[in-house]
Coordinates of C-alpha atoms in Angstrom, one line a residue:
X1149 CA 0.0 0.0 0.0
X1150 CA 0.7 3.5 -0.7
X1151 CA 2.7 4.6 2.9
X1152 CA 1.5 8.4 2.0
X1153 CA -2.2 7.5 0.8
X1154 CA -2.2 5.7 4.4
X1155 CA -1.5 9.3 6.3
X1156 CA -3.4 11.2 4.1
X1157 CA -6.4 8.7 5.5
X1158 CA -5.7 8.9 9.2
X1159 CA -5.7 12.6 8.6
X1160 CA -9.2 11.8 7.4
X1161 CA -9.6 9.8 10.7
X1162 CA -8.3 11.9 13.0
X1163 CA -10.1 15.0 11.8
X1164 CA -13.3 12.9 10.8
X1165 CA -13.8 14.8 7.7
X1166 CA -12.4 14.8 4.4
X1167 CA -12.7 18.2 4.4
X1168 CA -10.8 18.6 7.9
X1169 CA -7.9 16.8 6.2
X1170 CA -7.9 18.6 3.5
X1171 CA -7.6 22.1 5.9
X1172 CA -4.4 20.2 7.8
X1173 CA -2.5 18.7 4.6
X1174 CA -2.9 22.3 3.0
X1175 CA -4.9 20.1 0.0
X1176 CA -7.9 20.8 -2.1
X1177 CA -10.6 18.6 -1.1
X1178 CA -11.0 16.7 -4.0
X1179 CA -7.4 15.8 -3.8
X1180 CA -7.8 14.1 -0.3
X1181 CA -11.0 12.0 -1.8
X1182 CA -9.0 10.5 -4.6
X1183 CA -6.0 9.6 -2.5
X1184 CA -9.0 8.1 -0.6
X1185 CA -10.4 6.1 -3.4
X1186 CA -7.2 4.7 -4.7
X1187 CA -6.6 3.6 -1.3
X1188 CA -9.7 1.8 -0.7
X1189 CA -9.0 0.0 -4.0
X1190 CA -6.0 -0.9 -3.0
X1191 CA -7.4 -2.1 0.4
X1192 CA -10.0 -4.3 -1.7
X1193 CA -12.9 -2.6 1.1
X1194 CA -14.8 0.5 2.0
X1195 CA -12.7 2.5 5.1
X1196 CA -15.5 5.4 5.5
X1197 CA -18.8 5.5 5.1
X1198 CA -19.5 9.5 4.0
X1199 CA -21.8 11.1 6.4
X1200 CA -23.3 14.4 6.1
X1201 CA -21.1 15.7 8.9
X1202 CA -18.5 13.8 8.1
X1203 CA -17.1 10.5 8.0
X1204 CA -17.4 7.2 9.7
X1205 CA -15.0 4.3 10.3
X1206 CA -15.9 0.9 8.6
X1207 CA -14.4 -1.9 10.4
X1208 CA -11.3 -2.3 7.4
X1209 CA -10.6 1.0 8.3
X1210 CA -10.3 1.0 12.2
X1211 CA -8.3 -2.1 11.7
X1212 CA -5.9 0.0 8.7
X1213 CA -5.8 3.2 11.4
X1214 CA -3.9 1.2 13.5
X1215 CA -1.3 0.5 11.0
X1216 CA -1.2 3.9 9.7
X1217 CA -0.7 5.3 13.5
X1218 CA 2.0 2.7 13.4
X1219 CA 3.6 3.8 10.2
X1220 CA 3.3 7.6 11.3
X1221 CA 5.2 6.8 14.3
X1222 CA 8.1 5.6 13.1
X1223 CA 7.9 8.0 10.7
X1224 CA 8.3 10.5 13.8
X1225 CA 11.1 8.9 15.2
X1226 CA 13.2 8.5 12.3
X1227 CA 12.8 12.3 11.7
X1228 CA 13.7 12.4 15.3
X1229 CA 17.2 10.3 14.8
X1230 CA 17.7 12.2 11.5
X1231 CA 17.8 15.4 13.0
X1232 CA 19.3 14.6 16.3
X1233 CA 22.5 13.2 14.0
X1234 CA 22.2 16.4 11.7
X1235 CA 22.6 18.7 14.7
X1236 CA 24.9 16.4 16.6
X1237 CA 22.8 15.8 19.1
X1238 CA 23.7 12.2 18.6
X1239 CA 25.7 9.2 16.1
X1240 CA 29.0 7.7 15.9
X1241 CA 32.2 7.8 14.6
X1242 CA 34.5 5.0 14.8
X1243 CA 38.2 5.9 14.6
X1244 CA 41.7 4.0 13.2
X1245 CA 44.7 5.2 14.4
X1246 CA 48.2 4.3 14.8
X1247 CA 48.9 3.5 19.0
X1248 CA 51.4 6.8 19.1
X1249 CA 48.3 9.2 17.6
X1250 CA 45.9 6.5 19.3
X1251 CA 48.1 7.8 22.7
X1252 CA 48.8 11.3 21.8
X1253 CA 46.5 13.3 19.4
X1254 CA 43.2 11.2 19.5
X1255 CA 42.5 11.4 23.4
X1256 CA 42.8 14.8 23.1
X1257 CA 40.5 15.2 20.0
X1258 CA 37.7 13.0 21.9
X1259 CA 38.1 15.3 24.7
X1260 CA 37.3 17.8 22.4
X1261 CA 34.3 16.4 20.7
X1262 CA 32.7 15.7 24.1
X1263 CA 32.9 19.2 24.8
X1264 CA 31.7 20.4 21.8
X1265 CA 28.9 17.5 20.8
X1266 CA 28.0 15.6 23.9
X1267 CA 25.5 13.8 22.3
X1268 CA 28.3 11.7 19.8
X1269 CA 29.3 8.7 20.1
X1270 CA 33.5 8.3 19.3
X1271 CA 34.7 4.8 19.2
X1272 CA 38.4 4.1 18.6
X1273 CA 40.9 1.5 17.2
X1274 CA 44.5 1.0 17.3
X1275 CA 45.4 0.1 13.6
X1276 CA 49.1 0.5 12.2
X1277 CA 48.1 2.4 8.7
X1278 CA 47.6 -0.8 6.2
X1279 CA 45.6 -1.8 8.8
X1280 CA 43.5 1.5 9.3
X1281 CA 43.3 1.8 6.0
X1282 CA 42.0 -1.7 5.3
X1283 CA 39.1 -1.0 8.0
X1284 CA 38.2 2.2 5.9
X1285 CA 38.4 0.3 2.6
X1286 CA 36.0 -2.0 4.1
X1287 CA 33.6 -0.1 5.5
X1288 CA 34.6 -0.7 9.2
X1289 CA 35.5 3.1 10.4
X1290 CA 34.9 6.9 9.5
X1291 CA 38.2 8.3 9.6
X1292 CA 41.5 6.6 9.6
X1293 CA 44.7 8.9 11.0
X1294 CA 48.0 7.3 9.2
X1295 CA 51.4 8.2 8.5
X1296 CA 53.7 7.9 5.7
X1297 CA 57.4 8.4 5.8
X1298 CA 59.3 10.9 3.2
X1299 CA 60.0 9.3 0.0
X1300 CA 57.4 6.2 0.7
X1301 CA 54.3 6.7 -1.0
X1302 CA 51.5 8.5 0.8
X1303 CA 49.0 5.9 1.8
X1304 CA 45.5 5.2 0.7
X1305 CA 44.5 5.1 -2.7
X1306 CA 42.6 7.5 -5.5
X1307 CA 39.4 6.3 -3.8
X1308 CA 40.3 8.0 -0.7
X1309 CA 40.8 11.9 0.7
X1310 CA 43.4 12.3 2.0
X1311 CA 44.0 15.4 4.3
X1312 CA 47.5 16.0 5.9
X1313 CA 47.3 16.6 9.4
X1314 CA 50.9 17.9 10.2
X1315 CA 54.3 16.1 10.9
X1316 CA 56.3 14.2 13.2
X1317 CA 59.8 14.9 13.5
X1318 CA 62.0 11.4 14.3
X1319 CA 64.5 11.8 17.1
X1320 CA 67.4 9.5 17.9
X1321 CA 67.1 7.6 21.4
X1322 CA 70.4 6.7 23.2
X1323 CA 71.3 5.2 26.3
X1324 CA 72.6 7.7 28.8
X1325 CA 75.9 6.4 29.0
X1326 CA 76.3 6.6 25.4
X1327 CA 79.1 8.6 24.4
X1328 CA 76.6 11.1 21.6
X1329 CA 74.1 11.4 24.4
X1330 CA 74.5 15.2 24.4
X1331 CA 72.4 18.4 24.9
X1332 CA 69.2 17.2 23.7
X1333 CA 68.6 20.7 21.7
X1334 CA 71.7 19.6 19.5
X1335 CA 71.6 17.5 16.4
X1336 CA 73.3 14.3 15.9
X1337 CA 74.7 13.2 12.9
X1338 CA 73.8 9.9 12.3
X1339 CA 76.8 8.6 11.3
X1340 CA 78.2 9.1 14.2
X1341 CA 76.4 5.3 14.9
X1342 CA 77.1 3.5 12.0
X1343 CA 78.8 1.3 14.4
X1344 CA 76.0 0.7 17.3
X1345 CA 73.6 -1.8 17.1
X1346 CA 70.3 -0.5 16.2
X1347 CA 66.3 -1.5 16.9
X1348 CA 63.8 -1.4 14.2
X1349 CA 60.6 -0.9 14.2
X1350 CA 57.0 -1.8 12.0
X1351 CA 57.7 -2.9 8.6
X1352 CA 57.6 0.5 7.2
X1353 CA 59.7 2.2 10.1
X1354 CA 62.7 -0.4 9.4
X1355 CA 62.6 0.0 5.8
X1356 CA 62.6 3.8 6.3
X1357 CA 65.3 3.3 8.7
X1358 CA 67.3 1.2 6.8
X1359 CA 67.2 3.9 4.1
X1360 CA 68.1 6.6 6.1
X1361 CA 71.0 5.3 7.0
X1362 CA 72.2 3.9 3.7
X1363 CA 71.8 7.6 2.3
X1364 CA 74.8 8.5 5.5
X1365 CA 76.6 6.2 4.2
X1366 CA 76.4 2.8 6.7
X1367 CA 73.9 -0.2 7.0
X1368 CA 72.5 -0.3 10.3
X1369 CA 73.3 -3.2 12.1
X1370 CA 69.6 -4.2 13.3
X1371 CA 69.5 -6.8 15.9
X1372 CA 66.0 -6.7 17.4
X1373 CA 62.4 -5.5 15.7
X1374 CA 59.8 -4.3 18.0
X1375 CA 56.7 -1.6 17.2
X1376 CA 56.3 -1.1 20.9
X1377 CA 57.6 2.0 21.9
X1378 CA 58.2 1.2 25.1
X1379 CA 59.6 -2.2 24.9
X1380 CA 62.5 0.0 22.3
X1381 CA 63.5 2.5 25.1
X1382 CA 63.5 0.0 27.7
X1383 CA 66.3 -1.9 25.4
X1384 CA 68.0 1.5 24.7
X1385 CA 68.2 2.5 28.6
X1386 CA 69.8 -0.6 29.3
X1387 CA 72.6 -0.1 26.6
X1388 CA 71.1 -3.0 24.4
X1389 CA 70.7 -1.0 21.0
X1390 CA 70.0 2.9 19.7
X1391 CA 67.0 3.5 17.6
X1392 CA 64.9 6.1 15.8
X1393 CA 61.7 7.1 17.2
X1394 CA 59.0 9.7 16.0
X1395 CA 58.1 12.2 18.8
X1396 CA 54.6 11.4 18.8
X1397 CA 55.9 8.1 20.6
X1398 CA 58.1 9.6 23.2
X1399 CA 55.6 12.5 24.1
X1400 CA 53.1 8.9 24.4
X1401 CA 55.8 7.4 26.8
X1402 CA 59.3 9.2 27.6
X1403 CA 61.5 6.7 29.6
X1404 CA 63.4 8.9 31.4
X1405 CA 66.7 6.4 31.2
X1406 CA 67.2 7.3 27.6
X1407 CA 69.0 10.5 26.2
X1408 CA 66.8 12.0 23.0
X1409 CA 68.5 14.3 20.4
X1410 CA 67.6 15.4 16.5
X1411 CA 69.5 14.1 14.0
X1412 CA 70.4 15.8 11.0
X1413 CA 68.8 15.4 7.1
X1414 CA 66.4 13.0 8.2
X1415 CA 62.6 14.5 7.3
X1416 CA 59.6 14.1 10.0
X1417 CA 57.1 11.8 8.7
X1418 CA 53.8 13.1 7.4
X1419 CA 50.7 12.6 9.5
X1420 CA 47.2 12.4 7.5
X1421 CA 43.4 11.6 8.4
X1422 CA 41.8 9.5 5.5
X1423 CA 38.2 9.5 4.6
X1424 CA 35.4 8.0 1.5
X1425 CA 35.2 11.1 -0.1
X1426 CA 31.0 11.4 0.6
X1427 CA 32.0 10.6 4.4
X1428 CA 32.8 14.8 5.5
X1429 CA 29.1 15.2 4.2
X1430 CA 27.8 13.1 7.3
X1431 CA 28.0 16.0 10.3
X1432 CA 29.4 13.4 13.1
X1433 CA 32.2 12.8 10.7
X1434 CA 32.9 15.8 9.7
X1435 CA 33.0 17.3 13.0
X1436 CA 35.4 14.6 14.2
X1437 CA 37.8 15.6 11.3
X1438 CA 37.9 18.8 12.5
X1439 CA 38.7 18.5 16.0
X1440 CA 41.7 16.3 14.9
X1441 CA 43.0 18.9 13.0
X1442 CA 42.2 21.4 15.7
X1443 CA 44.3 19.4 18.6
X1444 CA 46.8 18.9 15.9
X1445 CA 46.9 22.8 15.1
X1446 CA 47.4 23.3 18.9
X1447 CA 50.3 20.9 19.4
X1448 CA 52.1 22.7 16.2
X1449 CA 52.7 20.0 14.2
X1450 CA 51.3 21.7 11.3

């Protein structure tokens, strides 16, 4: 059945009149009486019997009312939920992010989204950027924050927007007793540990690593492989290795057993959020991408 013929009758109902109807929709009247007709067609029955003053319930139509309360209902609520989501009163937004944004920027983003939207829901995962950008590709979160490091190919694919959310300088992480451990303002040349033993990191970070150094000149001799930020200091303050750690990850965790210095000629990495390009048109979304680049404008990593 026709869902707006059915509304257009409990009008008639509610106002007991075809003419009341009409008054409410804003119709003519003989507008409202074929809607009528094509709806008692469809029902196969009378649902009025025309009285001079009015109209009168048959028994089809007291039992169709019901339905057409029913209908109008939901009708109400979904406008309800629509609008609630529109002026982010309410909805979700599910997050990927790599654990030091996941630690760092992201906390501080939710915080402010609460503030500003109560009413939305954030929900967030800790996704290295293949990862994230896998759950995005497949429909599994909004927004995915990544990171890409210079001369690797920015990630995500022509599908994608990709918006870059500033950068993340890498800083070299000594023991203390090392003999470069110096004033941690100062820049280190890397080469100056071509012959240390060195920790890499995700699949990406050692490959950028191992780069980095073959462009000073030396292979880095790479004994141990860990993504855990904390686990690679707590090696480096016991004089196990050195490594190369973006300072997203140390302002996450600093051990304070390790020394921390720049290093020269070696480019931060670039942070981006990636989205489905129709996905800033939803207002939860859109608002979450802006409070991310808001906590990132603050930090200065723009």
């Amino acid at each position: 059945m026709d869902v707006q013929r059915m509304l257009i009758f409990r009008e008639i109902a509610r106002t007991g009149s075809i003419a009341g109807a009409a008054r409410v929709l804003g119709w003519t009247q003989p507008a409202v009486s074929q809607h009528l007709r094509h709806l008692e067609r469809q029902a196969g029955a009378p649902l009025v019997l025309r009285r001079p003053r009015g109209v009168q319930l048959t028994e089809a139509g007291r039992a169709l009312l019901r339905h057409a309360d029913a209908i109008a209902t939901r009708i109400q609520a979904a406008t309800a939920d629509l609008e609630a989501m529109v002026q982010l009163r309410a909805g979700t937004v599910r997050l990927a992010a790599f654990p030091s944004a996941g630690a760092t920027i992201i906390p501080a983003a939710m915080s402010l989204l609460a503030e500003r939207h109560p009413g939305l829901d954030v929900r967030l995962r800790a996704a290295e950027p293949p990862q994230a950008i896998a759950q995005l590709d497949a429909g599994e979160v909004d927004l995915a924050v990544t990171f890409t490091h210079a001369g690797q190919t920015p990630p995500g694919s022509g599908e994608l927007t990709r918006i870059p959310a500033g950068q993340d300088p890498l800083r070299l992480v000594l023991p203390l007793t090392h003999p470069s451990a110096g004033p941690e303002d100062t820049p280190l040349d890397l080469r100056e540990l071509a012959d240390d033993t060195w920790i890499g990191g995700c699949e990406r970070c050692t490959a950028h690593l191992l780069q980095t150094c073959e462009l000073a000149g030396f292979t880095p001799d790479i004994r141990h492989g860990t993504d855990d930020y904390v686990l690679t200091q707590a090696l480096i303050a016991r004089g196990l290795a050195v490594g190369l750690l973006p300072q997203l990850a140390l302002d996450a965790a600093r051990d304070p057993r390790v020394a921390v210095r720049p290093v020269l000629d070696v480019r931060p990495r670039a942070l981006y959020v990636l989205h489905h390009r129709e996905a800033e048109q939803i207002p939860a979304v859109r608002s979450a991408l802006r409070a991310i680049l808001d906590i990132v404008a603050v930090k200065g990593r723009v």
